[in-house]
């Protein structure tokens, strides 16, 4: 039986994640109802506007259910806005977050959309998990990781800055693996 | 890092999916939009309904107003330039707006040519009424499309027509034999490579949102059901009785468009929607959707 991975589909880049997970061979579910969060083998918190996502999650009751699910150890991939939600401390402006990951994050840390772009991860940072094939990075108005706590492992860096981290079963990336043809981040998260 | 690649431009459009982009005329409205859950705002001096009423030439906004909005909200800020007015677009690029809308809502500056959009660092969104127009804009470098509808009317009928025309044509393309595609490209005036790509994939190479005439949560849900991936709401929010509540309701309806019970709850007690206009009563020169080609 293949695993079922839910993608929070309230607002943002959920379609690309659903497609990427489907290509990996997982069963997928676009999560809108609270009941969709039952019986998942994994969860994706996609990019999008974190302010919009927070309002919808609080209004429709996802917030506490997702908090419990991730804290219980459900494998989770949080990208871009998802990483912002996962961080313990968010600035520019400061906003509420789940705080699963001990780290400080600045929203739109590289600036506005004109500063968005593509690159590769530092090879030595990704070699332990991804071998000699460099990891493609696509940043969209990306958050910037300013500080990483001791319990948080850095899985990828670019120019010496952390762009993907892991704590337990939760992986968070400031870039968008779902918008590239490189599906190794999804496979690493969900096995 | 290589910035402003096409993937990075389309990537921002991907992140706006399932959301509402709201027209705002000042920082106060921008804050209301963000509070309501807008995924982006469109900064302009007058909403389309006001532009209709006032008449005259509608131009790009004062940079001071755009900067004011940029410093007020953390969500993406878009702004409009006139069709073909690449200097207005360069000014908006210098302001680092997140998306430029080359928009028929403003008075066209060039009657023959749209802006060549590929060499801008900022992504562009453009209006379309059918597949040929959509693919011409993508050929010029647009990273996002929106069906035009008829802006400033509070009437969804043109928006529905454009969504049905666009998606119906995409479905027909997927049924064509390969040798039919060149003639089809010629007939609709679209780049052959893009026609071929749409025939093969059954979808546009960039996202398509709906715009023009959306005034209620049900209008937004209808557009989503007809294949739009997000909605732009212009006059529909701030020309209504209770902008805060209506803005929030349209955001919720865009997420829960498949759930009629939730839509009923969301649509309850919003006060009066903006006053609507009958399209048949508009003269040809008042039909903004006929601007652009």
CSV table of C-alpha atoms in Angstrom, one decimal:
chain,number,residue,atom,x,y,z
A,1,UNK,CA,0.0,0.0,0.0
A,2,UNK,CA,1.5,3.3,-1.0
A,3,UNK,CA,1.5,6.1,1.6
A,4,UNK,CA,-1.1,8.9,1.5
A,5,UNK,CA,0.4,12.4,1.7
A,6,UNK,CA,-1.9,15.4,2.4
A,7,UNK,CA,-1.1,18.8,1.0
A,8,UNK,CA,-2.7,21.8,2.8
A,9,UNK,CA,-4.8,23.3,0.0
A,10,UNK,CA,-6.2,26.5,1.5
A,11,UNK,CA,-4.1,28.9,-0.5
A,12,UNK,CA,-0.8,28.8,-2.3
A,13,UNK,CA,1.4,26.4,-4.3
A,14,UNK,CA,-0.5,23.2,-3.4
A,15,UNK,CA,-1.1,22.0,-7.0
A,16,UNK,CA,2.6,21.7,-7.8
A,17,UNK,CA,3.2,19.7,-4.6
A,18,UNK,CA,0.3,17.3,-5.4
A,19,UNK,CA,1.8,16.8,-8.9
A,20,UNK,CA,5.3,16.2,-7.5
A,21,UNK,CA,4.0,13.7,-4.9
A,22,UNK,CA,2.0,11.9,-7.6
A,23,UNK,CA,5.1,11.6,-9.7
A,24,UNK,CA,6.9,10.1,-6.7
A,25,UNK,CA,4.2,7.4,-6.6
A,26,UNK,CA,2.4,8.5,-3.4
A,27,UNK,CA,-1.3,8.8,-3.0
A,28,UNK,CA,-2.3,12.4,-2.5
A,29,UNK,CA,-5.0,14.4,-0.9
A,30,UNK,CA,-5.7,18.1,-1.1
A,31,UNK,CA,-6.5,19.0,2.5
A,32,UNK,CA,-9.3,21.5,3.0
A,33,UNK,CA,-11.6,19.8,5.6
A,34,UNK,CA,-10.5,19.0,9.1
A,35,UNK,CA,-11.5,15.4,8.5
A,36,UNK,CA,-8.9,15.3,5.6
A,37,UNK,CA,-6.2,15.5,8.3
A,38,UNK,CA,-7.1,12.0,9.7
A,39,UNK,CA,-5.1,8.9,8.6
A,40,UNK,CA,-2.4,10.8,6.7
A,41,UNK,CA,1.1,9.2,6.4
A,42,UNK,CA,2.6,12.7,5.7
A,43,UNK,CA,1.7,16.3,5.3
A,44,UNK,CA,2.9,19.2,3.1
A,45,UNK,CA,2.6,22.8,4.1
A,46,UNK,CA,3.1,24.6,0.8
A,47,UNK,CA,4.3,28.0,-0.2
A,48,UNK,CA,1.8,30.9,-0.7
A,49,UNK,CA,1.0,33.8,1.5
A,50,UNK,CA,1.5,32.9,5.2
A,51,UNK,CA,-0.8,35.7,6.3
A,52,UNK,CA,-3.6,34.3,4.2
A,53,UNK,CA,-3.0,30.7,5.3
A,54,UNK,CA,-2.9,31.6,9.0
A,55,UNK,CA,-6.2,33.4,8.8
A,56,UNK,CA,-7.9,30.5,7.0
A,57,UNK,CA,-6.4,27.9,9.3
A,58,UNK,CA,-7.5,29.8,12.4
A,59,UNK,CA,-11.0,30.5,11.0
A,60,UNK,CA,-11.8,27.0,9.9
A,61,UNK,CA,-10.1,25.1,12.7
A,62,UNK,CA,-7.0,23.5,11.1
A,63,UNK,CA,-4.6,25.3,13.3
A,64,UNK,CA,-4.7,23.1,16.5
A,65,UNK,CA,-5.3,19.9,14.5
A,66,UNK,CA,-2.2,20.4,12.4
A,67,UNK,CA,-0.2,21.5,15.4
A,68,UNK,CA,-1.0,18.3,17.2
A,69,UNK,CA,-0.4,16.2,14.0
A,70,UNK,CA,3.1,17.5,13.4
A,71,UNK,CA,4.0,17.5,17.1
A,72,UNK,CA,3.0,13.8,17.2
A,73,UNK,CA,5.7,13.1,14.6
A,74,UNK,CA,3.8,12.9,11.3
A,75,UNK,CA,6.4,13.3,8.5
A,76,UNK,CA,6.0,16.9,7.3
A,77,UNK,CA,7.5,19.0,4.5
A,78,UNK,CA,7.1,22.7,4.9
A,79,UNK,CA,8.2,24.9,2.0
A,80,UNK,CA,8.6,28.7,1.9
A,81,UNK,CA,5.4,30.0,3.7
A,82,UNK,CA,5.3,26.6,5.4
A,83,UNK,CA,8.8,27.2,6.8
A,84,UNK,CA,7.7,30.5,8.1
A,85,UNK,CA,4.8,28.8,9.9
A,86,UNK,CA,7.1,26.1,11.3
A,87,UNK,CA,9.7,28.6,12.8
A,88,UNK,CA,9.8,29.6,16.4
A,89,UNK,CA,10.5,33.2,15.7
A,90,UNK,CA,9.3,35.3,12.7
A,91,UNK,CA,10.2,38.9,11.8
A,92,UNK,CA,9.5,41.5,9.1
A,93,UNK,CA,6.8,41.7,10.3
A,94,UNK,CA,6.6,39.5,13.4
A,95,UNK,CA,3.7,37.1,13.2
A,96,UNK,CA,2.3,34.1,14.9
A,97,UNK,CA,3.7,30.6,14.0
A,98,UNK,CA,3.5,27.0,15.1
A,99,UNK,CA,7.1,27.2,16.5
A,100,UNK,CA,8.1,23.6,15.8
A,101,UNK,CA,11.6,24.5,14.7
A,102,UNK,CA,14.0,26.3,16.9
A,103,UNK,CA,15.1,29.0,14.4
A,104,UNK,CA,14.7,32.7,13.5
A,105,UNK,CA,13.3,33.6,10.1
A,106,UNK,CA,12.9,36.8,8.2
A,107,UNK,CA,10.0,37.0,5.8
A,108,UNK,CA,10.9,38.1,2.2
A,109,UNK,CA,14.5,38.1,3.5
A,110,UNK,CA,16.1,38.6,0.1
A,111,UNK,CA,13.7,41.4,-0.9
A,112,UNK,CA,10.8,41.7,-3.3
A,113,UNK,CA,10.0,39.5,-6.3
A,114,UNK,CA,12.8,41.0,-8.6
A,115,UNK,CA,15.3,39.3,-6.2
A,116,UNK,CA,13.7,35.9,-6.7
A,117,UNK,CA,15.6,33.4,-8.7
A,118,UNK,CA,17.3,30.0,-9.2
A,119,UNK,CA,20.6,28.5,-8.1
A,120,UNK,CA,22.3,25.4,-6.7
A,121,UNK,CA,22.9,24.3,-3.1
A,122,UNK,CA,26.5,24.2,-1.9
A,123,UNK,CA,27.5,20.6,-2.8
A,124,UNK,CA,29.3,19.8,0.4
A,125,UNK,CA,26.1,20.7,2.4
A,126,UNK,CA,23.9,18.3,0.5
A,127,UNK,CA,26.3,15.4,-0.2
A,128,UNK,CA,25.4,13.4,2.9
A,129,UNK,CA,21.8,13.0,1.7
A,130,UNK,CA,21.8,13.7,-2.0
A,131,UNK,CA,25.3,12.6,-3.2
A,132,UNK,CA,27.2,14.3,-6.0
A,133,UNK,CA,24.2,15.6,-7.9
A,134,UNK,CA,23.7,19.3,-6.8
A,135,UNK,CA,20.3,20.2,-5.4
A,136,UNK,CA,18.3,22.7,-7.5
A,137,UNK,CA,17.0,25.7,-5.6
A,138,UNK,CA,14.2,28.0,-6.8
A,139,UNK,CA,13.5,31.0,-4.4
A,140,UNK,CA,10.2,33.0,-4.6
A,141,UNK,CA,10.1,36.0,-2.3
A,142,UNK,CA,11.8,33.6,0.0
A,143,UNK,CA,12.1,33.7,3.8
A,144,UNK,CA,15.7,33.9,5.1
A,145,UNK,CA,16.9,31.7,8.0
A,146,UNK,CA,18.8,33.9,10.4
A,147,UNK,CA,19.5,31.5,13.3
A,148,UNK,CA,19.3,27.8,13.7
A,149,UNK,CA,19.0,26.1,17.1
A,150,UNK,CA,21.2,23.3,18.3
A,151,UNK,CA,18.5,20.6,17.8
A,152,UNK,CA,18.0,21.6,14.2
A,153,UNK,CA,20.1,19.9,11.5
A,154,UNK,CA,21.0,21.9,8.4
A,155,UNK,CA,20.4,19.8,5.2
A,156,UNK,CA,21.2,22.3,2.6
A,157,UNK,CA,23.0,25.6,2.3
A,158,UNK,CA,23.7,28.2,-0.4
A,159,UNK,CA,26.6,30.6,0.0
A,160,UNK,CA,27.0,29.3,3.5
A,161,UNK,CA,23.4,30.1,4.5
A,162,UNK,CA,20.9,27.5,5.7
A,163,UNK,CA,18.1,26.9,3.2
A,164,UNK,CA,16.8,23.5,4.3
A,165,UNK,CA,16.6,22.1,7.8
A,166,UNK,CA,15.3,19.1,9.7
A,167,UNK,CA,14.2,18.4,13.2
A,168,UNK,CA,12.7,15.0,13.8
A,169,UNK,CA,10.3,14.1,11.0
A,170,UNK,CA,9.9,17.7,9.9
A,171,UNK,CA,11.8,19.1,7.0
A,172,UNK,CA,11.5,22.8,6.1
A,173,UNK,CA,12.9,24.5,3.0
A,174,UNK,CA,13.0,28.2,2.1
A,175,UNK,CA,13.0,27.2,-1.6
A,176,UNK,CA,10.5,25.3,-3.8
A,177,UNK,CA,11.5,21.7,-4.7
A,178,UNK,CA,8.0,21.2,-6.1
A,179,UNK,CA,8.6,23.7,-8.8
A,180,UNK,CA,11.7,21.9,-10.1
A,181,UNK,CA,12.0,18.4,-11.6
A,182,UNK,CA,14.1,17.4,-8.6
A,183,UNK,CA,11.9,15.3,-6.3
A,184,UNK,CA,14.6,14.2,-3.9
A,185,UNK,CA,13.4,16.5,-1.1
A,186,UNK,CA,9.9,14.9,-1.2
A,187,UNK,CA,11.4,11.4,-1.2
A,188,UNK,CA,13.7,12.2,1.7
A,189,UNK,CA,10.8,13.5,3.7
A,190,UNK,CA,8.3,10.8,3.1
A,191,UNK,CA,10.5,7.8,2.4
B,1,UNK,CA,21.8,32.9,-7.9
B,2,UNK,CA,20.3,33.9,-11.3
B,3,UNK,CA,17.4,36.2,-10.6
B,4,UNK,CA,14.2,36.9,-12.6
B,5,UNK,CA,14.2,33.7,-14.6
B,6,UNK,CA,10.9,32.7,-16.2
B,7,UNK,CA,10.6,29.9,-13.6
B,8,UNK,CA,10.9,32.4,-10.8
B,9,UNK,CA,8.3,34.6,-12.5
B,10,UNK,CA,5.8,31.8,-13.0
B,11,UNK,CA,6.7,30.6,-9.5
B,12,UNK,CA,5.2,33.6,-7.9
B,13,UNK,CA,2.0,33.1,-9.9
B,14,UNK,CA,1.9,29.5,-8.6
B,15,UNK,CA,2.1,30.8,-5.0
B,16,UNK,CA,-0.9,33.1,-5.6
B,17,UNK,CA,-3.2,30.2,-6.5
B,18,UNK,CA,-6.4,29.6,-4.6
B,19,UNK,CA,-6.3,33.3,-3.4
B,20,UNK,CA,-7.8,36.7,-4.0
B,21,UNK,CA,-6.0,39.7,-5.4
B,22,UNK,CA,-7.8,42.9,-4.4
B,23,UNK,CA,-7.7,46.3,-6.0
B,24,UNK,CA,-6.8,49.0,-3.4
B,25,UNK,CA,-6.4,52.8,-3.8
B,26,UNK,CA,-4.5,53.6,-0.7
B,27,UNK,CA,-2.6,52.1,2.3
B,28,UNK,CA,-5.8,52.0,4.4
B,29,UNK,CA,-7.6,49.8,1.9
B,30,UNK,CA,-4.4,47.7,1.5
B,31,UNK,CA,-4.4,47.0,5.2
B,32,UNK,CA,-8.1,46.0,5.1
B,33,UNK,CA,-7.3,43.7,2.2
B,34,UNK,CA,-4.4,42.0,4.0
B,35,UNK,CA,-6.4,41.6,7.2
B,36,UNK,CA,-9.2,39.9,5.2
B,37,UNK,CA,-6.7,37.4,3.8
B,38,UNK,CA,-5.9,38.8,0.3
B,39,UNK,CA,-2.9,36.9,-1.2
B,40,UNK,CA,-1.8,40.2,-3.0
B,41,UNK,CA,-3.1,43.7,-3.6
B,42,UNK,CA,-3.3,45.7,-6.9
B,43,UNK,CA,-2.4,49.3,-6.3
B,44,UNK,CA,-4.3,51.8,-8.5
B,45,UNK,CA,-5.6,55.3,-8.2
B,46,UNK,CA,-9.2,54.5,-9.0
B,47,UNK,CA,-11.1,51.2,-9.1
B,48,UNK,CA,-12.5,50.3,-12.5
B,49,UNK,CA,-16.1,51.4,-11.6
B,50,UNK,CA,-14.8,54.8,-10.7
B,51,UNK,CA,-12.7,55.0,-13.9
B,52,UNK,CA,-15.9,54.2,-15.9
B,53,UNK,CA,-17.8,57.0,-14.1
B,54,UNK,CA,-15.1,59.6,-14.3
B,55,UNK,CA,-14.1,59.0,-18.0
B,56,UNK,CA,-10.9,60.6,-19.4
B,57,UNK,CA,-7.5,58.9,-19.7
B,58,UNK,CA,-6.6,56.5,-17.0
B,59,UNK,CA,-2.9,56.1,-16.4
B,60,UNK,CA,-0.4,54.3,-14.1
B,61,UNK,CA,-0.6,55.4,-10.4
B,62,UNK,CA,1.6,57.9,-8.5
B,63,UNK,CA,4.7,56.1,-7.3
B,64,UNK,CA,4.3,57.7,-3.9
B,65,UNK,CA,1.0,55.9,-3.5
B,66,UNK,CA,2.5,52.6,-4.6
B,67,UNK,CA,5.5,53.0,-2.2
B,68,UNK,CA,3.0,53.8,0.6
B,69,UNK,CA,1.2,50.6,0.0
B,70,UNK,CA,4.4,48.6,-0.3
B,71,UNK,CA,5.5,49.8,3.1
B,72,UNK,CA,2.1,49.1,4.7
B,73,UNK,CA,1.6,45.4,3.7
B,74,UNK,CA,3.8,42.3,3.6
B,75,UNK,CA,1.9,40.5,0.8
B,76,UNK,CA,2.9,41.1,-2.9
B,77,UNK,CA,2.0,44.4,-4.4
B,78,UNK,CA,1.0,44.6,-8.0
B,79,UNK,CA,0.4,47.7,-10.1
B,80,UNK,CA,-1.1,48.5,-13.5
B,81,UNK,CA,0.4,50.1,-16.6
B,82,UNK,CA,-1.3,51.0,-19.8
B,83,UNK,CA,-1.2,48.5,-22.7
B,84,UNK,CA,1.9,49.1,-24.7
B,85,UNK,CA,3.3,51.7,-22.3
B,86,UNK,CA,6.7,50.2,-21.6
B,87,UNK,CA,7.9,53.3,-19.9
B,88,UNK,CA,5.2,53.1,-17.2
B,89,UNK,CA,6.2,49.5,-16.9
B,90,UNK,CA,9.9,50.5,-16.4
B,91,UNK,CA,8.9,52.9,-13.7
B,92,UNK,CA,6.9,50.2,-11.9
B,93,UNK,CA,9.9,47.9,-12.3
B,94,UNK,CA,12.1,50.5,-10.7
B,95,UNK,CA,9.7,50.6,-7.8
B,96,UNK,CA,10.1,46.8,-7.5
B,97,UNK,CA,6.4,46.0,-7.6
B,98,UNK,CA,5.9,42.3,-7.5
B,99,UNK,CA,3.8,41.9,-10.6
B,100,UNK,CA,3.0,44.4,-13.4
B,101,UNK,CA,-0.6,44.2,-14.9
B,102,UNK,CA,-0.5,45.4,-18.5
B,103,UNK,CA,-4.2,46.3,-18.2
B,104,UNK,CA,-7.1,47.2,-20.4
B,105,UNK,CA,-8.7,48.9,-17.4
B,106,UNK,CA,-6.3,51.8,-18.1
B,107,UNK,CA,-6.4,53.7,-21.4
B,108,UNK,CA,-4.2,51.9,-24.0
B,109,UNK,CA,-1.0,53.8,-24.9
B,110,UNK,CA,-0.3,51.8,-28.1
B,111,UNK,CA,-2.9,50.6,-30.6
B,112,UNK,CA,-0.6,48.2,-32.4
B,113,UNK,CA,1.8,46.6,-29.9
B,114,UNK,CA,1.7,45.2,-26.4
B,115,UNK,CA,4.8,45.4,-24.3
B,116,UNK,CA,7.7,43.0,-25.0
B,117,UNK,CA,7.8,41.5,-21.5
B,118,UNK,CA,10.6,39.0,-21.6
B,119,UNK,CA,13.4,41.5,-20.8
B,120,UNK,CA,11.7,42.9,-17.6
B,121,UNK,CA,12.9,41.7,-14.2
B,122,UNK,CA,9.3,41.9,-12.9
B,123,UNK,CA,6.8,39.3,-14.0
B,124,UNK,CA,3.7,40.5,-16.0
B,125,UNK,CA,0.1,39.5,-15.8
B,126,UNK,CA,-2.1,40.2,-18.9
B,127,UNK,CA,-5.8,40.0,-19.7
B,128,UNK,CA,-7.3,37.7,-22.3
B,129,UNK,CA,-10.7,36.9,-23.8
B,130,UNK,CA,-9.8,33.7,-25.7
B,131,UNK,CA,-6.9,31.3,-26.3
B,132,UNK,CA,-5.3,33.2,-29.2
B,133,UNK,CA,-5.0,36.3,-27.1
B,134,UNK,CA,-3.7,34.3,-24.1
B,135,UNK,CA,-1.0,32.6,-26.1
B,136,UNK,CA,0.1,35.9,-27.8
B,137,UNK,CA,0.6,37.4,-24.3
B,138,UNK,CA,2.6,34.3,-23.2
B,139,UNK,CA,4.6,34.6,-26.4
B,140,UNK,CA,5.5,38.2,-25.3
B,141,UNK,CA,6.6,36.9,-21.9
B,142,UNK,CA,3.6,37.1,-19.6
B,143,UNK,CA,4.0,34.8,-16.5
B,144,UNK,CA,0.3,34.9,-15.6
B,145,UNK,CA,-3.0,35.5,-17.4
B,146,UNK,CA,-6.3,36.6,-16.2
B,147,UNK,CA,-9.5,36.4,-18.2
B,148,UNK,CA,-10.7,40.0,-18.6
B,149,UNK,CA,-14.4,39.9,-17.8
B,150,UNK,CA,-15.9,43.4,-17.9
B,151,UNK,CA,-14.2,45.4,-15.2
B,152,UNK,CA,-16.1,47.8,-13.1
B,153,UNK,CA,-19.6,46.4,-13.9
B,154,UNK,CA,-20.2,44.0,-11.0
B,155,UNK,CA,-21.5,41.7,-13.7
B,156,UNK,CA,-19.9,38.3,-14.1
B,157,UNK,CA,-21.4,37.5,-17.5
B,158,UNK,CA,-18.3,38.5,-19.5
B,159,UNK,CA,-16.0,36.8,-17.1
B,160,UNK,CA,-17.9,33.6,-17.5
B,161,UNK,CA,-17.9,34.0,-21.3
B,162,UNK,CA,-14.1,34.4,-21.4
B,163,UNK,CA,-13.4,31.5,-19.0
B,164,UNK,CA,-15.7,29.2,-21.0
B,165,UNK,CA,-14.2,30.3,-24.3
B,166,UNK,CA,-10.7,29.8,-23.1
B,167,UNK,CA,-11.1,26.4,-21.5
B,168,UNK,CA,-13.5,25.1,-24.2
B,169,UNK,CA,-10.8,25.9,-26.8
B,170,UNK,CA,-8.1,24.2,-24.7
B,171,UNK,CA,-10.2,21.1,-24.5
B,172,UNK,CA,-10.8,21.1,-28.3
B,173,UNK,CA,-7.1,21.5,-29.0
B,174,UNK,CA,-6.3,18.3,-27.1
B,175,UNK,CA,-8.6,16.4,-29.5
B,176,UNK,CA,-6.9,17.7,-32.7
B,177,UNK,CA,-4.6,15.7,-34.9
B,178,UNK,CA,-1.0,16.9,-35.1
B,179,UNK,CA,-1.4,18.1,-38.7
B,180,UNK,CA,-4.4,20.3,-37.7
B,181,UNK,CA,-2.4,22.4,-35.2
B,182,UNK,CA,-0.5,24.6,-37.6
B,183,UNK,CA,-3.7,25.8,-39.3
B,184,UNK,CA,-5.2,26.3,-35.9
B,185,UNK,CA,-2.2,28.4,-34.8
B,186,UNK,CA,-2.6,30.5,-38.0
B,187,UNK,CA,-6.4,31.0,-37.4
B,188,UNK,CA,-6.1,32.1,-33.8
B,189,UNK,CA,-3.0,34.1,-34.4
B,190,UNK,CA,-1.0,32.3,-31.8
B,191,UNK,CA,2.6,31.0,-31.7
B,192,UNK,CA,2.7,27.5,-33.1
B,193,UNK,CA,5.0,26.1,-30.3
B,194,UNK,CA,2.6,27.2,-27.7
B,195,UNK,CA,-0.4,25.8,-29.5
B,196,UNK,CA,1.4,22.5,-29.8
B,197,UNK,CA,2.3,22.6,-26.1
B,198,UNK,CA,-1.3,23.3,-25.0
B,199,UNK,CA,-2.6,20.5,-27.3
B,200,UNK,CA,-0.1,18.1,-25.7
B,201,UNK,CA,-0.6,19.1,-22.0
B,202,UNK,CA,-4.2,20.2,-22.0
B,203,UNK,CA,-3.3,23.3,-20.0
B,204,UNK,CA,-1.8,26.7,-20.5
B,205,UNK,CA,2.0,27.0,-19.7
B,206,UNK,CA,1.2,29.6,-17.0
B,207,UNK,CA,-1.6,29.9,-14.5
B,208,UNK,CA,-4.8,31.6,-15.4
B,209,UNK,CA,-6.9,33.6,-12.9
B,210,UNK,CA,-10.3,35.3,-13.4
B,211,UNK,CA,-11.0,39.0,-13.3
B,212,UNK,CA,-13.7,41.5,-14.2
B,213,UNK,CA,-17.2,41.7,-12.6
B,214,UNK,CA,-16.7,39.5,-9.5
B,215,UNK,CA,-18.9,41.0,-6.8
B,216,UNK,CA,-20.0,38.2,-4.5
B,217,UNK,CA,-18.5,35.0,-2.9
B,218,UNK,CA,-20.7,33.0,-5.4
B,219,UNK,CA,-19.1,34.8,-8.3
B,220,UNK,CA,-15.6,33.9,-7.1
B,221,UNK,CA,-16.7,30.3,-6.6
B,222,UNK,CA,-18.2,30.2,-10.1
B,223,UNK,CA,-15.0,31.4,-11.6
B,224,UNK,CA,-13.0,28.7,-9.7
B,225,UNK,CA,-15.5,26.0,-10.9
B,226,UNK,CA,-15.0,27.2,-14.5
B,227,UNK,CA,-11.2,26.6,-14.2
B,228,UNK,CA,-9.8,29.9,-12.8
B,229,UNK,CA,-7.0,29.2,-10.4
B,230,UNK,CA,-7.5,32.4,-8.3
B,231,UNK,CA,-9.5,35.6,-8.7
B,232,UNK,CA,-8.9,39.3,-9.0
B,233,UNK,CA,-11.5,41.5,-7.4
B,234,UNK,CA,-11.6,45.1,-8.4
B,235,UNK,CA,-14.5,47.4,-7.6
B,236,UNK,CA,-16.5,44.5,-6.0
B,237,UNK,CA,-15.0,44.9,-2.5
B,238,UNK,CA,-14.5,48.6,-1.8
B,239,UNK,CA,-17.6,49.7,-3.8
B,240,UNK,CA,-19.8,47.5,-1.6
B,241,UNK,CA,-21.6,48.2,1.7
B,242,UNK,CA,-19.2,46.4,4.0
B,243,UNK,CA,-15.8,45.9,2.4
B,244,UNK,CA,-14.2,44.1,5.4
B,245,UNK,CA,-16.8,41.4,5.6
B,246,UNK,CA,-17.2,41.0,1.8
B,247,UNK,CA,-13.4,40.8,1.3
B,248,UNK,CA,-13.1,38.1,3.9
B,249,UNK,CA,-16.1,36.2,2.5
B,250,UNK,CA,-14.6,36.2,-1.1
B,251,UNK,CA,-11.3,34.9,0.3
B,252,UNK,CA,-13.2,32.0,2.0
B,253,UNK,CA,-15.3,31.3,-1.0
B,254,UNK,CA,-12.2,31.0,-3.2
B,255,UNK,CA,-10.8,28.3,-0.9
B,256,UNK,CA,-14.1,26.5,-0.4
B,257,UNK,CA,-15.7,26.9,-3.9
B,258,UNK,CA,-16.5,23.2,-3.9
B,259,UNK,CA,-18.5,23.3,-0.7
B,260,UNK,CA,-22.0,24.8,-1.2
B,261,UNK,CA,-23.0,24.5,2.4
B,262,UNK,CA,-19.9,26.5,3.5
B,263,UNK,CA,-20.6,29.0,0.6
B,264,UNK,CA,-24.1,29.5,2.0
B,265,UNK,CA,-22.7,30.3,5.4
B,266,UNK,CA,-20.0,32.5,3.9
B,267,UNK,CA,-22.5,34.5,1.8
B,268,UNK,CA,-24.9,35.3,4.7
B,269,UNK,CA,-25.5,38.9,5.8
B,270,UNK,CA,-22.8,40.7,3.8
B,271,UNK,CA,-25.0,43.8,3.0
B,272,UNK,CA,-25.4,45.2,-0.4
B,273,UNK,CA,-23.0,44.2,-3.2
B,274,UNK,CA,-21.7,46.9,-5.5
B,275,UNK,CA,-24.3,48.3,-7.9
B,276,UNK,CA,-24.2,46.3,-11.2
B,277,UNK,CA,-24.3,47.4,-14.9
B,278,UNK,CA,-25.9,45.5,-17.7
B,279,UNK,CA,-23.4,44.8,-20.4
B,280,UNK,CA,-25.9,45.3,-23.2
B,281,UNK,CA,-26.3,48.9,-22.1
B,282,UNK,CA,-22.6,49.6,-22.6
B,283,UNK,CA,-21.4,51.2,-25.8
B,284,UNK,CA,-18.5,49.5,-27.6
B,285,UNK,CA,-16.1,52.2,-26.4
B,286,UNK,CA,-17.2,51.5,-22.8
B,287,UNK,CA,-16.3,47.8,-23.1
B,288,UNK,CA,-12.9,47.6,-21.6
B,289,UNK,CA,-12.5,43.9,-22.5
B,290,UNK,CA,-12.3,44.9,-26.2
B,291,UNK,CA,-9.0,46.8,-25.6
B,292,UNK,CA,-5.9,44.8,-26.4
B,293,UNK,CA,-5.7,42.1,-29.2
